[in-house]
XYZ file of C-alpha atoms in Angstrom:
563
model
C 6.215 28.884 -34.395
C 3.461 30.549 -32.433
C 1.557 33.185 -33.872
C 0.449 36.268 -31.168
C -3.198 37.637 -32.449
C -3.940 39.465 -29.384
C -2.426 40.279 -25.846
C -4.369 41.679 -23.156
C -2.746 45.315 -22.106
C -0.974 45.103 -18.976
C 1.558 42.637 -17.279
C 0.533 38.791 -18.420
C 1.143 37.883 -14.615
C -1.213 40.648 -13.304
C -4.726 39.229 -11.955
C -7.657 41.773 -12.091
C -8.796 39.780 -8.770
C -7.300 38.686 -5.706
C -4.189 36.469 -5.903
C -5.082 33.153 -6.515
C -4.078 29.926 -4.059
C -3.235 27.092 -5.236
C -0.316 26.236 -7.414
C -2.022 24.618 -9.791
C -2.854 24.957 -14.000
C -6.475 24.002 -14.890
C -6.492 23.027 -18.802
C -9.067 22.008 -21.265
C -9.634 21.153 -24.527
C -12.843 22.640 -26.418
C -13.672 22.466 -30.088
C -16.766 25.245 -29.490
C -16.730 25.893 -25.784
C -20.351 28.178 -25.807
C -20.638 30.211 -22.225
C -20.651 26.639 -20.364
C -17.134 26.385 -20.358
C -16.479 30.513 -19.403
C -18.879 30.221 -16.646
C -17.040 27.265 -15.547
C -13.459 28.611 -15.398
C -14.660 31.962 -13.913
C -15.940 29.520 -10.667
C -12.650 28.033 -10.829
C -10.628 30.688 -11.079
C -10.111 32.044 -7.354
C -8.074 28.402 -7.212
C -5.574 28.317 -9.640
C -2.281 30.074 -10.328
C -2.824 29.277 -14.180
C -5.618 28.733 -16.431
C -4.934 27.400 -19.958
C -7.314 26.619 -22.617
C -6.770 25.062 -26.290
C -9.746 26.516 -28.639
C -10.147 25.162 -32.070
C -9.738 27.258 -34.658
C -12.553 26.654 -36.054
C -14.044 28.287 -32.982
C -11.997 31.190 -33.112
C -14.940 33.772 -32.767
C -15.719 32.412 -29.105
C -12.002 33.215 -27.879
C -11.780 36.523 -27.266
C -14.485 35.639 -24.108
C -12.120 32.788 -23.085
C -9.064 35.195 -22.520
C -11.223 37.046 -19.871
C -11.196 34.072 -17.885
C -8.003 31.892 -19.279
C -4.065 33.262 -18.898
C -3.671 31.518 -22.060
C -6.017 30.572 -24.903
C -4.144 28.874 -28.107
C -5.841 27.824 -31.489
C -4.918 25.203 -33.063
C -6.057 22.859 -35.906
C -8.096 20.337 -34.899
C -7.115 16.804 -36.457
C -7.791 12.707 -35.381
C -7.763 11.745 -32.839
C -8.622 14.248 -30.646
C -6.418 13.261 -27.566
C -3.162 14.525 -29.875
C -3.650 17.931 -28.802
C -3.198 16.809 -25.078
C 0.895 16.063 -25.110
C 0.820 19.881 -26.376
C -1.389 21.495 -23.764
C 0.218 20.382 -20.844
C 3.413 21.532 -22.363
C 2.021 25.590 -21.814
C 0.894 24.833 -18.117
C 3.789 26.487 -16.056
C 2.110 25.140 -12.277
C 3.175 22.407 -9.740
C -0.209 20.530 -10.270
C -2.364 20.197 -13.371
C -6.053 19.410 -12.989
C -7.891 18.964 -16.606
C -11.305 19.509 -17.147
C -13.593 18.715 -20.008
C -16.037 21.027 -21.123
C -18.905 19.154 -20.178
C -17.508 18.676 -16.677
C -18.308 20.484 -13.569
C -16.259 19.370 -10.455
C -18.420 19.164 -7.460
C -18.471 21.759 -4.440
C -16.599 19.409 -2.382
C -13.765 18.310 -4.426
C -13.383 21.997 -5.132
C -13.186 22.465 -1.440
C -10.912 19.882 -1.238
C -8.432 20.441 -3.750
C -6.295 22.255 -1.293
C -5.856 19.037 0.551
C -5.522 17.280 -2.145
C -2.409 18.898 -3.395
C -0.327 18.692 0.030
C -0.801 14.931 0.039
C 1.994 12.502 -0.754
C 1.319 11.287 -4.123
C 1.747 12.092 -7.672
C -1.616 11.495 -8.716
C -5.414 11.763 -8.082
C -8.343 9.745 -10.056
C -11.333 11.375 -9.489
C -14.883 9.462 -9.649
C -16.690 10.681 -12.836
C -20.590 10.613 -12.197
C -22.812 10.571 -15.186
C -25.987 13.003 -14.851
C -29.402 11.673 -16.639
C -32.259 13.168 -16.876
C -31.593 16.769 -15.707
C -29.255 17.735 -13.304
C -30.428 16.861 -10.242
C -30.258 12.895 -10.739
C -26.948 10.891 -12.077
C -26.133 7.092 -12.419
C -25.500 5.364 -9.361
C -24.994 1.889 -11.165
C -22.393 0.007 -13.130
C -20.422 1.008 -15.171
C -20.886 4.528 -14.165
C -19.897 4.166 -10.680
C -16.524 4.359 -10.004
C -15.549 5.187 -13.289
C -12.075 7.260 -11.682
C -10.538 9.332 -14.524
C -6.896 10.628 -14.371
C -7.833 14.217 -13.671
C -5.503 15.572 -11.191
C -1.310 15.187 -11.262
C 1.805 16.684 -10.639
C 3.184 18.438 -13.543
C 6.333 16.872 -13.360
C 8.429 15.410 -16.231
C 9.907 12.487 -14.046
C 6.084 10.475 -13.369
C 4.015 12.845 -15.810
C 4.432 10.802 -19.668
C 1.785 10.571 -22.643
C 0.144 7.595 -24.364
C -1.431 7.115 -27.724
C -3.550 4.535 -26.065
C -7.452 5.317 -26.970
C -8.923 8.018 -24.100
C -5.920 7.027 -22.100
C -3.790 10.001 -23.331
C -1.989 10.828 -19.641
C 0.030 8.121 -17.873
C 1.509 8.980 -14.241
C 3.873 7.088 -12.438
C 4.337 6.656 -8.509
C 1.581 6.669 -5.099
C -1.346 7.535 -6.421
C -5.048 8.935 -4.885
C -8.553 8.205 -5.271
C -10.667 10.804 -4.551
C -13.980 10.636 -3.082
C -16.059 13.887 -4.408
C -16.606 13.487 -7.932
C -16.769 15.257 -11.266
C -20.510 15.875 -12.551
C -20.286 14.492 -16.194
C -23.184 16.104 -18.103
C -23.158 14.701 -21.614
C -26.441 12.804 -21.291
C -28.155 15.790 -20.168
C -26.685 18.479 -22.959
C -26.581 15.841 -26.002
C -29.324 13.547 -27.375
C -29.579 9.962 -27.770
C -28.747 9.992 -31.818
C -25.532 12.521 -31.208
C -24.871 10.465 -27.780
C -24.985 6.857 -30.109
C -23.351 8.316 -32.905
C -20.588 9.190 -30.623
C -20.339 5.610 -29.043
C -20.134 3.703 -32.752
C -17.334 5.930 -33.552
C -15.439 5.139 -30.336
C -16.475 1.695 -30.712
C -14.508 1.693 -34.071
C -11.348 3.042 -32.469
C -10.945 0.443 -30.506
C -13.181 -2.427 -30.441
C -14.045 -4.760 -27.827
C -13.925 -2.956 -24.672
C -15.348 -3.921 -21.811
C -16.447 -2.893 -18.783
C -18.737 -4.588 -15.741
C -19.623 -6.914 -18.612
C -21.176 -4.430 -20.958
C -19.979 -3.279 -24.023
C -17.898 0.049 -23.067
C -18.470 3.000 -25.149
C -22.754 1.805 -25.775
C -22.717 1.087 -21.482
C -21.159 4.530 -20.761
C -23.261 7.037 -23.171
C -26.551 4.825 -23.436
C -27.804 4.978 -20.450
C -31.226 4.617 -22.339
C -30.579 0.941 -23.059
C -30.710 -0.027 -18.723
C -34.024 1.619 -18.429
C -33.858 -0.056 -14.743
C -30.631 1.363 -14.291
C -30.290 2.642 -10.225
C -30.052 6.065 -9.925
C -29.100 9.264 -6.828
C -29.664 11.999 -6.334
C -27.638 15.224 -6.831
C -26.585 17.456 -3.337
C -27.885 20.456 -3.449
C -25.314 22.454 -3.656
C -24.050 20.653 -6.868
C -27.206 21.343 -8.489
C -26.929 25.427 -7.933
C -23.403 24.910 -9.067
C -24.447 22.957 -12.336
C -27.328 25.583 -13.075
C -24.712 28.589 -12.297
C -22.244 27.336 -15.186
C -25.070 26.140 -17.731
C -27.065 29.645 -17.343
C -24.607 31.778 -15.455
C -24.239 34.828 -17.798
C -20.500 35.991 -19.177
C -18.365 37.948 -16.138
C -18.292 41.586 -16.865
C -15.180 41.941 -15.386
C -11.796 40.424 -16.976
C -10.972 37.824 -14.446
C -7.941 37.012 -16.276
C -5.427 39.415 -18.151
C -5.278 36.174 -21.190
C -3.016 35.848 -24.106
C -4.345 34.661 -27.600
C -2.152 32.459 -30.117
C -2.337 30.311 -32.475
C 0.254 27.296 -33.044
C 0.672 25.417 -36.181
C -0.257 21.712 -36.181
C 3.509 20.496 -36.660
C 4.541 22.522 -33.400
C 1.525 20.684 -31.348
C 2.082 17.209 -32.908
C 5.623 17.282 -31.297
C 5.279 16.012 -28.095
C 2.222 13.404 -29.459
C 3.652 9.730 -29.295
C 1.192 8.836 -31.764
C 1.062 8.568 -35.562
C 2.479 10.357 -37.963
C 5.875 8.984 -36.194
C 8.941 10.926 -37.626
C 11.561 8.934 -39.275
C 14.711 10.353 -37.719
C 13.012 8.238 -34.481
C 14.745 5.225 -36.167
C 18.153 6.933 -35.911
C 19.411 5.059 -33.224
C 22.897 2.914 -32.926
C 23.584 -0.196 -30.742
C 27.462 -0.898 -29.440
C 28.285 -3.956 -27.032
C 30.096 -3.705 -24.246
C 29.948 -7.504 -23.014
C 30.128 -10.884 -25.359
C 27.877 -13.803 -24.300
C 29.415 -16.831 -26.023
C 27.911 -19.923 -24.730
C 23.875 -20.264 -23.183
C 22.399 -22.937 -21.702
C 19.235 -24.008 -23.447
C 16.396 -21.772 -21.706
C 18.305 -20.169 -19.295
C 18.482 -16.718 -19.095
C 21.488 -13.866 -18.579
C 21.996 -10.044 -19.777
C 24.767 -8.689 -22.140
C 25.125 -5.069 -21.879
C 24.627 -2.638 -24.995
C 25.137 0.908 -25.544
C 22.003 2.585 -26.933
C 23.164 5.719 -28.495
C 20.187 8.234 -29.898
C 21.064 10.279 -33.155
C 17.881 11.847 -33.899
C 15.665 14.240 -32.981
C 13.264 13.168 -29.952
C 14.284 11.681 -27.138
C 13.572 7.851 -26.375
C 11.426 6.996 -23.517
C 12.049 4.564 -21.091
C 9.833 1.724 -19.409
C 7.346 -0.842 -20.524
C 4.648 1.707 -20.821
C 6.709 4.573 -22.750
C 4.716 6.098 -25.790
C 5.936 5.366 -28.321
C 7.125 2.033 -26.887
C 10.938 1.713 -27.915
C 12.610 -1.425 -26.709
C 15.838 -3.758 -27.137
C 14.669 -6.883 -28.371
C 16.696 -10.278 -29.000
C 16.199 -13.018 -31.689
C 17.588 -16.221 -32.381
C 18.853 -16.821 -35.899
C 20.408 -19.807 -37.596
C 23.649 -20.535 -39.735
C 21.650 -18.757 -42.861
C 19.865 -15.989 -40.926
C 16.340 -17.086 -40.723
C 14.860 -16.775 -37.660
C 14.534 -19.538 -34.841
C 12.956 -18.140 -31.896
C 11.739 -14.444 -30.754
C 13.390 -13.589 -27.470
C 13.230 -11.213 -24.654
C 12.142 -7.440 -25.276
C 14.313 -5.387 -22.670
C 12.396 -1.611 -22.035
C 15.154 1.189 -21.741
C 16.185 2.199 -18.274
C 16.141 5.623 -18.668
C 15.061 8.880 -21.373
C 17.550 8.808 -23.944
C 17.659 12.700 -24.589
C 19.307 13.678 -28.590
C 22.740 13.261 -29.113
C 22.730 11.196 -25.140
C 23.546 7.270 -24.311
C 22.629 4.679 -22.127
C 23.692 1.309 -21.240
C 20.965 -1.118 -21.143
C 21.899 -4.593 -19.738
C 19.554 -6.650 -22.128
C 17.854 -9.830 -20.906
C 18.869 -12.580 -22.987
C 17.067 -16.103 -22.658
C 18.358 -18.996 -24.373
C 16.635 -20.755 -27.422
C 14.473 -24.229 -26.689
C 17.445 -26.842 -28.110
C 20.546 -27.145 -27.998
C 22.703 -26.118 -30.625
C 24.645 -23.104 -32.548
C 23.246 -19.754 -32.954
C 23.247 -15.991 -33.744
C 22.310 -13.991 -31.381
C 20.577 -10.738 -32.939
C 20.034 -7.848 -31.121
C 17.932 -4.971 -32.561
C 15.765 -1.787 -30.894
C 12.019 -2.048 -32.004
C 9.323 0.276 -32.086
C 6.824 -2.315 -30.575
C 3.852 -3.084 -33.010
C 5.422 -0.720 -35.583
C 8.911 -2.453 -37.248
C 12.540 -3.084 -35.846
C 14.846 -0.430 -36.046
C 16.603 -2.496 -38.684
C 20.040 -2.250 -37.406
C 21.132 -5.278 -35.636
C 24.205 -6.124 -33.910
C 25.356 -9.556 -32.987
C 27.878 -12.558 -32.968
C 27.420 -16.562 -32.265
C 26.830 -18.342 -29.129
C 26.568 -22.170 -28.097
C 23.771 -23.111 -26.747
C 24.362 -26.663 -24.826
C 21.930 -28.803 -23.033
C 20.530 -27.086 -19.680
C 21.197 -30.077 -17.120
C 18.072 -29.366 -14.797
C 17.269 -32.147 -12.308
C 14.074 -32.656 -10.062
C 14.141 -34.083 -6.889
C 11.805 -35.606 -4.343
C 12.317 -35.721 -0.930
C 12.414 -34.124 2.040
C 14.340 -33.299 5.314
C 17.647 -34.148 5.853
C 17.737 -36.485 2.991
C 16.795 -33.513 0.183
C 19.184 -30.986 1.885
C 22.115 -33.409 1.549
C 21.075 -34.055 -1.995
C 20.885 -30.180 -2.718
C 24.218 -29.249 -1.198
C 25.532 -32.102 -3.580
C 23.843 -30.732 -6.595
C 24.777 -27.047 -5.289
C 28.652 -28.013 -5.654
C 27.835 -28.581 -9.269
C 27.007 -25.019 -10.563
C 25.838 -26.292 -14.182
C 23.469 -28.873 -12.858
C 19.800 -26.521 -11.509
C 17.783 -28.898 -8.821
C 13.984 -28.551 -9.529
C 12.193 -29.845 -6.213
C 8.897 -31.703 -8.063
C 5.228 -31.058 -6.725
C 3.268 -33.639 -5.917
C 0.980 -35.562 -7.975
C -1.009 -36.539 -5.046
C -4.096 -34.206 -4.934
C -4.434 -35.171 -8.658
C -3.732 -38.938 -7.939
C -4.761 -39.922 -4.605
C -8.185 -38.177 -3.742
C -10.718 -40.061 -2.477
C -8.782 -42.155 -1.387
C -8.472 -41.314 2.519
C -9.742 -44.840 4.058
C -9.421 -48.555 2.927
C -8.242 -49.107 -1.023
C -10.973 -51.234 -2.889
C -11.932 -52.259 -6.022
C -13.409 -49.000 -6.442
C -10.522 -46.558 -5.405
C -8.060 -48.556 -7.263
C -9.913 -48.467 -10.296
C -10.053 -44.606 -10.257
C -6.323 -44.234 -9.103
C -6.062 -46.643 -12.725
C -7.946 -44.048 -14.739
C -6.271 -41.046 -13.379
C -3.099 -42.779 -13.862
C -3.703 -43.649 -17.741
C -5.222 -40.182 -18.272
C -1.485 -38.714 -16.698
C 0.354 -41.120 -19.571
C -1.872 -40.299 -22.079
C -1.554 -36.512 -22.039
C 2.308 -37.165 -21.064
C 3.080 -39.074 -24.303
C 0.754 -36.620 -26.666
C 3.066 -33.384 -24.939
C 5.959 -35.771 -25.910
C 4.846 -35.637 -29.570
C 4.240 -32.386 -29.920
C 0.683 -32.709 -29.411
C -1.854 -30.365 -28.265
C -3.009 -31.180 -24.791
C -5.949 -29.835 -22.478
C -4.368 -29.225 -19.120
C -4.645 -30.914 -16.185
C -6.187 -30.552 -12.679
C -5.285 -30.895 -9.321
C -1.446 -29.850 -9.559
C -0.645 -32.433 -12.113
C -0.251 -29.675 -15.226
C 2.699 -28.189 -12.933
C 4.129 -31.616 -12.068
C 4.309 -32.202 -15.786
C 5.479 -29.344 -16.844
C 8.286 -29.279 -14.292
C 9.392 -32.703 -15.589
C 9.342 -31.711 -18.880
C 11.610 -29.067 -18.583
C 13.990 -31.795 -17.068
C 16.795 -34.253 -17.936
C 16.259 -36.731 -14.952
C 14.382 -37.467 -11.726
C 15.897 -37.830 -8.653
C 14.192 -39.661 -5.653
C 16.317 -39.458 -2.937
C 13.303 -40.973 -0.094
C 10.307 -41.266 1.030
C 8.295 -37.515 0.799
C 5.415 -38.457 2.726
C 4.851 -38.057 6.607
C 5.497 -41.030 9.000
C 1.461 -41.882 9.764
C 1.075 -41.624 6.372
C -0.513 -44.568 4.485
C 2.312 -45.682 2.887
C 0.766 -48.031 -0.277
C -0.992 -45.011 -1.575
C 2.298 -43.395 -1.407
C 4.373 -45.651 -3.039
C 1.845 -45.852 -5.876
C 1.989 -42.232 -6.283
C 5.445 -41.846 -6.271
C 5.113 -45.406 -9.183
C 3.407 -43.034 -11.679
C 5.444 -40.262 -10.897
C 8.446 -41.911 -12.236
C 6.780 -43.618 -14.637
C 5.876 -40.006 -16.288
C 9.001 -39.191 -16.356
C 10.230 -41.993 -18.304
C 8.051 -41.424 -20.220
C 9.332 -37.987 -21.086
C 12.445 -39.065 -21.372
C 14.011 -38.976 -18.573
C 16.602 -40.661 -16.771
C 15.238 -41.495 -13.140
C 17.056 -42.813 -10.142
C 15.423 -44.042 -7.216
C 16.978 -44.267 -3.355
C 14.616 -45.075 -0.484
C 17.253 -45.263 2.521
C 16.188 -46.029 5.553
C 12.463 -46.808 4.219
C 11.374 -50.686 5.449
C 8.369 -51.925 3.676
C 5.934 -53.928 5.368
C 3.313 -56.068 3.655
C 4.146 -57.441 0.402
C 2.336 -55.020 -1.684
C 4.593 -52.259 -0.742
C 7.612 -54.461 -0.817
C 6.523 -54.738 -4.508
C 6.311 -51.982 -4.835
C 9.795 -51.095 -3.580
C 11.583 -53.460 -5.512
C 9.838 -51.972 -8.556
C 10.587 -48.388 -7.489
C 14.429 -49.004 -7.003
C 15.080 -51.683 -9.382
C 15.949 -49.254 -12.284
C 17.990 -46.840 -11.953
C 20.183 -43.639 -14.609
C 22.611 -41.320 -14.289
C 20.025 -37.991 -14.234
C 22.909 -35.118 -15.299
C 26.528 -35.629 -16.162
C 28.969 -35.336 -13.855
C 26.795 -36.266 -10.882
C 27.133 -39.301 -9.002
C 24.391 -40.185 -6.348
């Protein structure tokens, strides 16, 4: 519980200034916030219905100033990492909008003149371009990475699109339209810290989370070293901004209380409440799952949703959506007769919050495992990254052949072939793409030795990697549109050619070659192909050949279905 050290005498909601205009709460977070930070709010204040400022304890001596300027100023233990304390603070800001601040920001004149307009627009959101100041404060960064650099500054404080993340410095998530603001924030670190403190800082951050990027560089070292990009471009400063900077680095203490501020301190276990982070509390794993629907039989790789009942016993509510914090989700798995596991499946995110002691029915995306065969289906909530909940339910389901059928054709001729396949619901057509960018170019004008002997090595290259994805092998994929041909086929139990695809001034050898090694690959994969050409007359006796070679073979491509 909250501990009250001091209160200001007088009504909390009693300004010793003139009412203030915007509904908005201005937060920040300082571990030691010196005068920079009070000189900073008392600009700000005029603006904002609410100002609310988390001090670390450790700093306690400095907040007795902050309540002059501050409605609220609340201690608390600092722990790692640092962004934990954010959940907490925008839990005590009672405004429409929120706009947070760090101490070693100062928002330029115009976005402060702009705010107003800001807040009336039709979003839920604002990012607000960050620029870095080097130097002094007249001069910032007007290169990559430090240009755009937006920052998630400026929201509505509303539970429905405001959530939390335990992401590395990407504490605040916000849903729905969102703004990008042109006026920036002044970011003074380079200026106030030196190189050692400044690279110090950007190893540690590098060991949070390594591998960043950003505009090719190496994040955290791009961002706070400036000194590395000695030929870095710079700009300079308005005017304006400059006085502004100056005023809250030098400005002196106000005299006057601008603010009539409260003073508390919270306990860590109250402010690591709302934190989706680590330590995670074990009563989050008190969760049940009931069906309401039965899936008994699957198609191999096809996909279909059973509905569950997700029914929260503990203490916190569950979040919903692929980006809640933590990340709670329904996920499926495919075990055999003895319970070992087959194949991972589909994670389904929850629909909705799941508030304590509330429900929700979550249809939950099912797809079906790689072969045929007979299987449990296991469905379980996990804590993504962290464990499975560890409370399955499920039952057995058949999982028979998917009949999938490609086709090649056109006009007429393919529609009549679809309709027929359509009146088979079990049977899915796949209409095949072309292997002729990867097979025919270069071949525009007359066929010679040349040409053919190229269409012969692109051919054997086609087998080759067909016959090694057969196996099981490792293959490099292929150019040109043949990778999605072949992977089409593969997913296939037949080919169907039901005529000629090409157009009528086509040349019609290269064609007929083409569509040779088409259905040649999918023998090759296995699969039955059947080959109809109607009203198609050859003319020379290469492509009467070639017909007769095309048509001469020909397999039933799915059960049931009679071409």
């Amino acid at each position: 519980m909250p501990r009250f050290l001091s209160v200001d005498a007088g009504a909390q909601d009693l300004d010793a200034t003139a009412p203030r205009t915007l509904p908005l709460s201005i937060c920040a977070v300082t571990r030691g916030c010196s005068n920079r930070l009070i000189s900073l709010l008392a600009q700000l204040h005029p603006l904002a219905a609410e100002i609310v400022v988390a001090l670390d304890q450790r700093a306690e001596l400095e907040a007795a100033e902050l309540t002059a300027v501050a409605d609220k100023v609340v201690l608390f233990p600092h722990r790692e990492p640092g962004d934990s304390v954010i959940p907490w603070l925008h839990s005590q800001c009672g405004q429409a909008w929120i706009l947070n601040v760090d101490d070693d920001e100062v928002p330029s004149a115009a976005l402060i003149r702009q705010l107003p307009e800001l807040l009336t627009a039709d979003v839920t959101h604002w990012w607000l371009p960050r620029r870095w100041l080097v130097g002094g404060i007249d001069t910032f960064l007007d290169d990559p990475p430090w240009i755009p650099d937006y920052q998630l500054r400026l929201y509505r404080n509303d539970p429905a699109t405001l959530r939390f993340s335990d992401e590395f410095h990407r504490p605040v998530v916000v849903s729905g339209p969102a703004g990008f603001a042109r006026h920036p924030l002044w970011h003074l670190d380079c200026v106030l810290n030196p190189f050692e403190r400044r690279r110090n800082k950007a190893l540690a951050y590098e060991r949070a989370r390594r591998g960043m990027r950003v505009a090719g560089l190496a994040h955290n070292s791009g961002f706070y070293l400036p000194e590395l990009r000695a030929n870095a471009r710079t700009g300079r400063v308005p005017a304006e901004d400059v006085a502004l900077i100056q005023q809250v680095l030098s400005g002196p203490s106000p005299t006057d209380r601008l603010r009539r501020g409260a003073l508390r301190l919270d306990d860590r276990a109250e402010i690591d409440a709302p934190w989706p982070g680590e330590p995670h509390d074990p009563r989050l794993y008190s969760v049940a799952l009931e069906p309401l629907d039965r899936l008994d039989s699957l198609p191999a790789k096809a996909q279909h949703t059973v509905t569950v009942t997700v029914v929260n016993h503990g203490r916190d509510a569950l979040r919903y959506g692929p980006d809640a914090a933590p990340l709670i989700m329904i996920g499926t798995r495919w075990l055999d007769a003895d319970g070992e596991l087959v194949e991972e499946g589909i994670h389904t995110p929850l629909p909705a919050d799941v508030a304590p002691g509330d429900s929700v029915d979550v249809p939950v995306h099912v797809r079906g495992p790689a072969q045929a065969g007979r299987y449990r289906l296991s469905i379980d909530l996990v804590h993504e990254h962290v464990r499975w909940f560890g409370q399955p339910i499920g039952w057995t389901v058949d999982v028979p052949p998917t009949q999938r059928v490609a086709l090649i054709g056109q006009g007429e001729l393919l529609d009549r072939a679809l309709d027929q396949i359509h009146l088979h619901p079990e049977v899915e057509p796949v209409v095949l793409p072309s292997l002729g960018e990867y097979l025919l170019a270069g071949m525009e004008g007359w066929i010679g030795p040349v040409q053919l002997a190229r269409f012969a090595v692109r051919a054997a290259k086609l087998q080759r990697h067909t016959r090694r994805l057969r196996e099981g092998r490792r293959v490099a994929p292929l150019a040109d549109g043949a990778e999605e041909c072949v992977e089409a086929l593969a997913g296939c139990s037949g080919l169907l050619v039901v005529g000629p695809d090409w157009e009528q001034d086509a040349a019609v050898t290269r064609q007929l070659l083409r569509l040779a090694v088409t259905t040649s690959t999918a023998r090759t994969l296995g699969l039955a192909v059947a080959v109809g050409l109607p009203g198609f007359t050859p003319g020379g006796a290469v492509d009467r050949l070639l017909t007769r070679l095309l048509t001469r073979r020909r397999g039933v491509v799915a059960d049931s279905l009679t071409f």
